[in-house]
XYZ file of C-alpha atoms in Angstrom:
311
model
C -26.220 -43.394 66.365
C -30.006 -43.858 65.837
C -31.810 -46.158 68.250
C -32.485 -49.508 66.577
C -36.135 -49.555 67.548
C -36.736 -46.163 65.962
C -35.232 -47.071 62.616
C -37.614 -47.445 59.693
C -37.374 -48.820 56.200
C -37.935 -45.386 54.695
C -34.798 -43.677 53.459
C -34.126 -40.310 55.111
C -35.232 -37.334 53.050
C -33.848 -33.813 53.426
C -36.129 -31.136 52.091
C -34.299 -28.643 49.909
C -34.715 -24.980 50.862
C -36.124 -22.434 48.449
C -33.598 -20.633 46.277
C -34.208 -17.049 45.281
C -32.088 -15.299 42.656
C -32.069 -11.498 42.698
C -30.853 -9.717 39.569
C -28.406 -6.864 39.985
C -28.463 -4.836 36.789
C -29.049 -1.202 35.910
C -31.972 -2.154 33.649
C -34.045 -3.485 36.542
C -37.294 -1.734 37.414
C -36.201 -1.546 41.060
C -32.827 0.142 41.349
C -30.197 -1.241 43.753
C -29.647 0.564 47.036
C -26.405 2.597 46.863
C -23.864 2.081 49.646
C -20.907 4.291 50.573
C -17.749 2.814 52.095
C -15.733 5.122 54.365
C -12.323 3.627 55.055
C -9.655 4.839 57.465
C -6.374 3.112 56.617
C -3.778 3.643 59.325
C -0.235 2.443 59.800
C -1.229 0.072 62.588
C -5.043 -0.212 62.440
C -7.737 0.085 59.786
C -11.497 0.447 60.151
C -14.452 1.091 57.891
C -18.098 2.179 57.958
C -20.783 1.340 55.398
C -23.706 3.745 54.888
C -26.792 2.789 52.884
C -28.899 5.411 51.097
C -32.529 4.271 51.203
C -33.767 7.513 49.657
C -37.285 8.578 50.585
C -37.966 5.366 52.491
C -34.891 5.695 54.678
C -34.087 7.421 57.944
C -31.110 9.526 57.023
C -27.802 8.315 58.413
C -29.355 5.569 60.541
C -28.667 2.900 57.919
C -24.996 2.520 58.754
C -22.928 -0.332 60.129
C -19.340 -1.316 60.781
C -17.271 -3.109 58.165
C -16.869 -6.766 59.125
C -14.124 -9.148 58.063
C -14.850 -12.846 57.743
C -11.950 -15.175 58.472
C -11.733 -17.247 55.281
C -9.609 -20.000 56.827
C -11.959 -20.163 59.842
C -15.254 -18.817 58.414
C -17.110 -19.179 61.693
C -15.133 -16.160 62.946
C -16.193 -12.630 61.999
C -14.231 -9.582 63.187
C -15.999 -6.276 63.843
C -13.243 -4.348 65.634
C -10.652 -2.149 63.883
C -8.284 -4.639 62.300
C -4.532 -4.792 62.019
C -3.070 -3.207 58.877
C -1.310 -6.367 57.843
C -1.240 -8.353 54.603
C -0.531 -12.083 54.443
C -0.566 -14.109 51.238
C -2.885 -17.096 51.558
C -5.311 -18.818 49.218
C -8.950 -19.225 50.161
C -10.347 -22.731 49.671
C -14.042 -23.618 49.657
C -13.987 -27.380 49.487
C -13.243 -29.596 46.518
C -13.109 -27.851 43.166
C -14.262 -30.854 41.138
C -17.854 -30.175 42.208
C -17.867 -26.736 40.600
C -16.005 -28.084 37.540
C -18.860 -30.494 36.864
C -21.276 -27.567 36.840
C -19.409 -25.963 33.950
C -18.002 -23.136 36.081
C -14.608 -24.119 37.433
C -14.320 -20.811 39.296
C -17.805 -20.795 40.819
C -16.406 -20.845 44.370
C -13.205 -18.905 43.797
C -12.277 -15.960 46.006
C -10.947 -13.143 43.787
C -7.982 -12.028 45.939
C -4.852 -13.783 47.209
C -4.067 -11.776 50.372
C -5.672 -11.969 53.800
C -5.832 -9.034 56.196
C -6.542 -8.166 59.817
C -6.857 -10.837 62.478
C -6.638 -13.671 59.976
C -3.367 -12.311 58.593
C -1.923 -11.994 62.100
C -2.882 -15.544 62.998
C -1.431 -16.936 59.777
C 1.803 -15.007 60.302
C 2.156 -16.442 63.818
C 1.743 -19.990 62.497
C 4.023 -19.585 59.511
C 6.284 -22.484 58.588
C 9.497 -22.348 56.583
C 11.968 -19.553 55.989
C 12.088 -19.159 52.193
C 10.833 -15.820 50.922
C 8.313 -13.589 52.658
C 4.626 -14.314 53.169
C 3.332 -10.924 54.261
C 3.946 -7.372 55.362
C 2.827 -5.208 58.248
C 1.743 -1.597 57.671
C 1.910 -1.453 53.846
C 0.903 2.215 54.029
C 4.426 3.033 55.191
C 5.852 1.715 51.926
C 3.702 3.570 49.399
C 6.847 5.047 47.840
C 8.717 1.736 47.526
C 7.864 0.609 43.991
C 11.024 -1.445 43.438
C 11.025 -5.196 42.914
C 11.100 -7.149 46.166
C 14.199 -9.315 45.811
C 13.295 -12.079 48.273
C 10.037 -12.846 46.495
C 6.651 -13.649 47.995
C 5.196 -17.011 48.945
C 1.872 -18.225 50.254
C 1.678 -18.780 53.975
C 2.047 -22.533 54.478
C 0.590 -22.793 57.980
C -2.144 -25.121 56.682
C -0.025 -26.843 54.008
C 2.175 -29.774 54.912
C 4.610 -29.669 51.995
C 6.025 -26.198 51.373
C 5.233 -22.554 50.777
C 4.232 -22.181 47.097
C 4.819 -18.970 45.189
C 2.201 -16.279 45.814
C 0.527 -16.572 42.430
C -2.999 -17.896 41.950
C -5.867 -17.281 39.557
C -7.703 -15.106 38.910
C -5.692 -12.327 40.585
C -2.289 -13.423 39.265
C -3.584 -13.277 35.693
C -4.291 -9.571 36.107
C -1.004 -8.280 37.596
C 2.637 -8.227 36.538
C 5.780 -9.271 38.365
C 5.923 -5.977 40.262
C 2.304 -6.246 41.403
C 0.953 -3.552 39.094
C -2.410 -4.074 37.406
C -1.929 -5.015 33.756
C -4.681 -2.658 32.620
C -2.659 0.323 33.902
C 0.399 -0.476 31.742
C 0.331 1.624 28.571
C 2.473 -0.606 26.334
C 0.504 -3.758 25.559
C 3.751 -5.657 24.916
C 4.651 -5.197 28.591
C 1.353 -6.619 29.864
C 2.818 -9.944 30.933
C 1.151 -11.758 33.861
C 3.271 -12.545 36.890
C 5.486 -15.630 36.805
C 7.875 -14.921 39.671
C 6.166 -12.849 42.394
C 8.485 -9.974 43.251
C 5.722 -7.527 44.074
C 6.850 -4.129 45.287
C 5.983 -3.271 48.849
C 3.875 -0.404 47.544
C 1.733 -2.834 45.539
C 0.811 -4.694 48.722
C -1.437 -1.747 49.532
C -3.371 -2.656 46.373
C -3.721 -6.233 47.627
C -4.923 -5.017 51.014
C -7.487 -2.605 49.560
C -8.703 -5.275 47.129
C -9.390 -7.652 50.020
C -11.189 -4.914 51.985
C -13.307 -4.151 48.917
C -14.181 -7.825 48.391
C -15.168 -8.243 52.035
C -17.338 -5.104 51.847
C -19.132 -6.317 48.697
C -19.770 -9.660 50.361
C -21.110 -8.009 53.513
C -23.515 -5.491 51.975
C -25.229 -8.194 49.891
C -25.321 -10.874 52.573
C -28.865 -11.983 53.522
C -28.163 -11.237 57.186
C -27.197 -7.618 56.531
C -30.044 -6.944 54.107
C -32.638 -8.277 56.546
C -31.268 -6.027 59.302
C -31.331 -2.907 57.140
C -34.692 -3.553 55.497
C -35.664 -4.014 51.850
C -34.047 -7.436 51.900
C -35.143 -8.198 48.347
C -33.218 -5.281 46.824
C -29.504 -5.769 46.019
C -26.843 -3.306 47.164
C -24.161 -1.579 45.097
C -21.120 0.420 46.138
C -21.539 4.058 45.102
C -18.570 5.782 46.738
C -15.325 4.710 48.381
C -14.017 7.461 50.649
C -10.509 7.144 52.067
C -9.745 9.374 55.042
C -6.248 10.813 55.211
C -4.291 12.731 57.882
C -4.078 16.523 57.524
C -0.328 16.495 56.890
C -0.364 13.869 54.144
C 1.364 15.278 51.021
C -0.700 15.587 47.857
C 1.712 13.300 45.994
C 1.174 10.566 48.574
C -2.595 11.023 48.295
C -2.300 10.486 44.553
C -0.411 7.234 45.127
C -3.097 6.057 47.560
C -5.808 7.026 45.074
C -4.032 5.059 42.335
C -3.773 2.003 44.607
C -7.501 2.172 45.293
C -8.326 2.529 41.592
C -6.155 -0.477 40.788
C -7.826 -2.493 43.553
C -11.306 -1.710 42.200
C -10.267 -2.576 38.651
C -8.681 -5.869 39.702
C -11.691 -6.958 41.756
C -14.112 -6.007 38.973
C -12.112 -7.999 36.426
C -11.625 -10.974 38.766
C -15.389 -11.123 39.370
C -16.027 -10.733 35.615
C -17.889 -7.501 36.165
C -15.691 -5.897 33.520
C -14.734 -7.368 30.169
C -11.701 -6.467 28.132
C -8.145 -5.448 28.919
C -8.635 -1.701 29.320
C -8.901 0.306 32.513
C -12.516 0.009 33.759
C -12.608 3.688 34.737
C -11.512 4.705 31.231
C -14.171 2.470 29.683
C -16.747 4.100 31.942
C -16.018 7.497 30.376
C -16.349 6.215 26.794
C -19.857 5.581 25.494
C -18.915 2.712 23.171
C -17.079 0.866 25.979
C -19.679 1.172 28.748
C -21.181 -2.163 27.695
C -18.031 -3.837 29.052
C -19.051 -2.881 32.603
C -21.751 -5.086 34.136
C -21.770 -3.469 37.592
C -21.238 0.315 37.949
C -17.878 1.333 39.352
C -17.741 3.166 42.690
C -16.454 6.727 42.738
C -13.221 7.135 44.722
C -12.456 10.108 46.951
C -9.233 10.604 48.912
C -9.833 13.944 50.545
C -11.521 13.655 53.920
C -9.585 14.682 56.998
C -9.503 11.684 59.356
C -9.500 14.037 62.354
C -12.985 15.303 61.461
């Protein structure tokens, strides 16, 4: 409470900070700095490394840093250690939506994914309320082959909701997947591209949700002001160039193909949710066609599932 003697008749004034908007397009004179994401997805733990390529002005492999995960339900917490390979359905809220609605963009502060991972997922699972349906899964990598409908259904974790656990469907992600959790743009028959109504996602599709959240966190980290100032060239935006998934030596080729497909779906879903790709086709297919490349606003990262995690 201000001291009465120090009060004045002048209304308090808060000086607004300077806002700086940095474009992130291929037509810019200064090209974005490419970043490679190396991800090791294990049954129990997952970790990642981000490597920036500064070209002639860089110092080789010195521009690298650990993938960080920000806790969206407690944003003051940031995790830098290898995180638990766990998925928990939970919506991310950033205050009251009516403020962004008045601006003309109702989804201005909308997180593109619906699943939390790592330490946040573990904390939400420990505080779960209710017993209807399932709210998450541990070690989704173990269930890459299980593409059947999940009979119990999926619900959002209600640890911060007083009423109940709502169904695990929320825009924009739910508008891009079907009832089994498959990306709509991967379904050949357009008549079967029906958005999810009852979430019975297969346990294999939860790997897509996990990778999509990792990808979103990585995009947020590489373009954060803090990270750009640390790495230099703070005024130049960053773009993901490669996503490299390490795999164990004994992993069958068929299982690698499934993991590669899950990563491709995750990239496509995040790009569509962020409106970086227009249309209903597969972004990677549009990238190969000259007349469809205009649908892609941000270049897609190349995916590689071939490195041996032991090396």
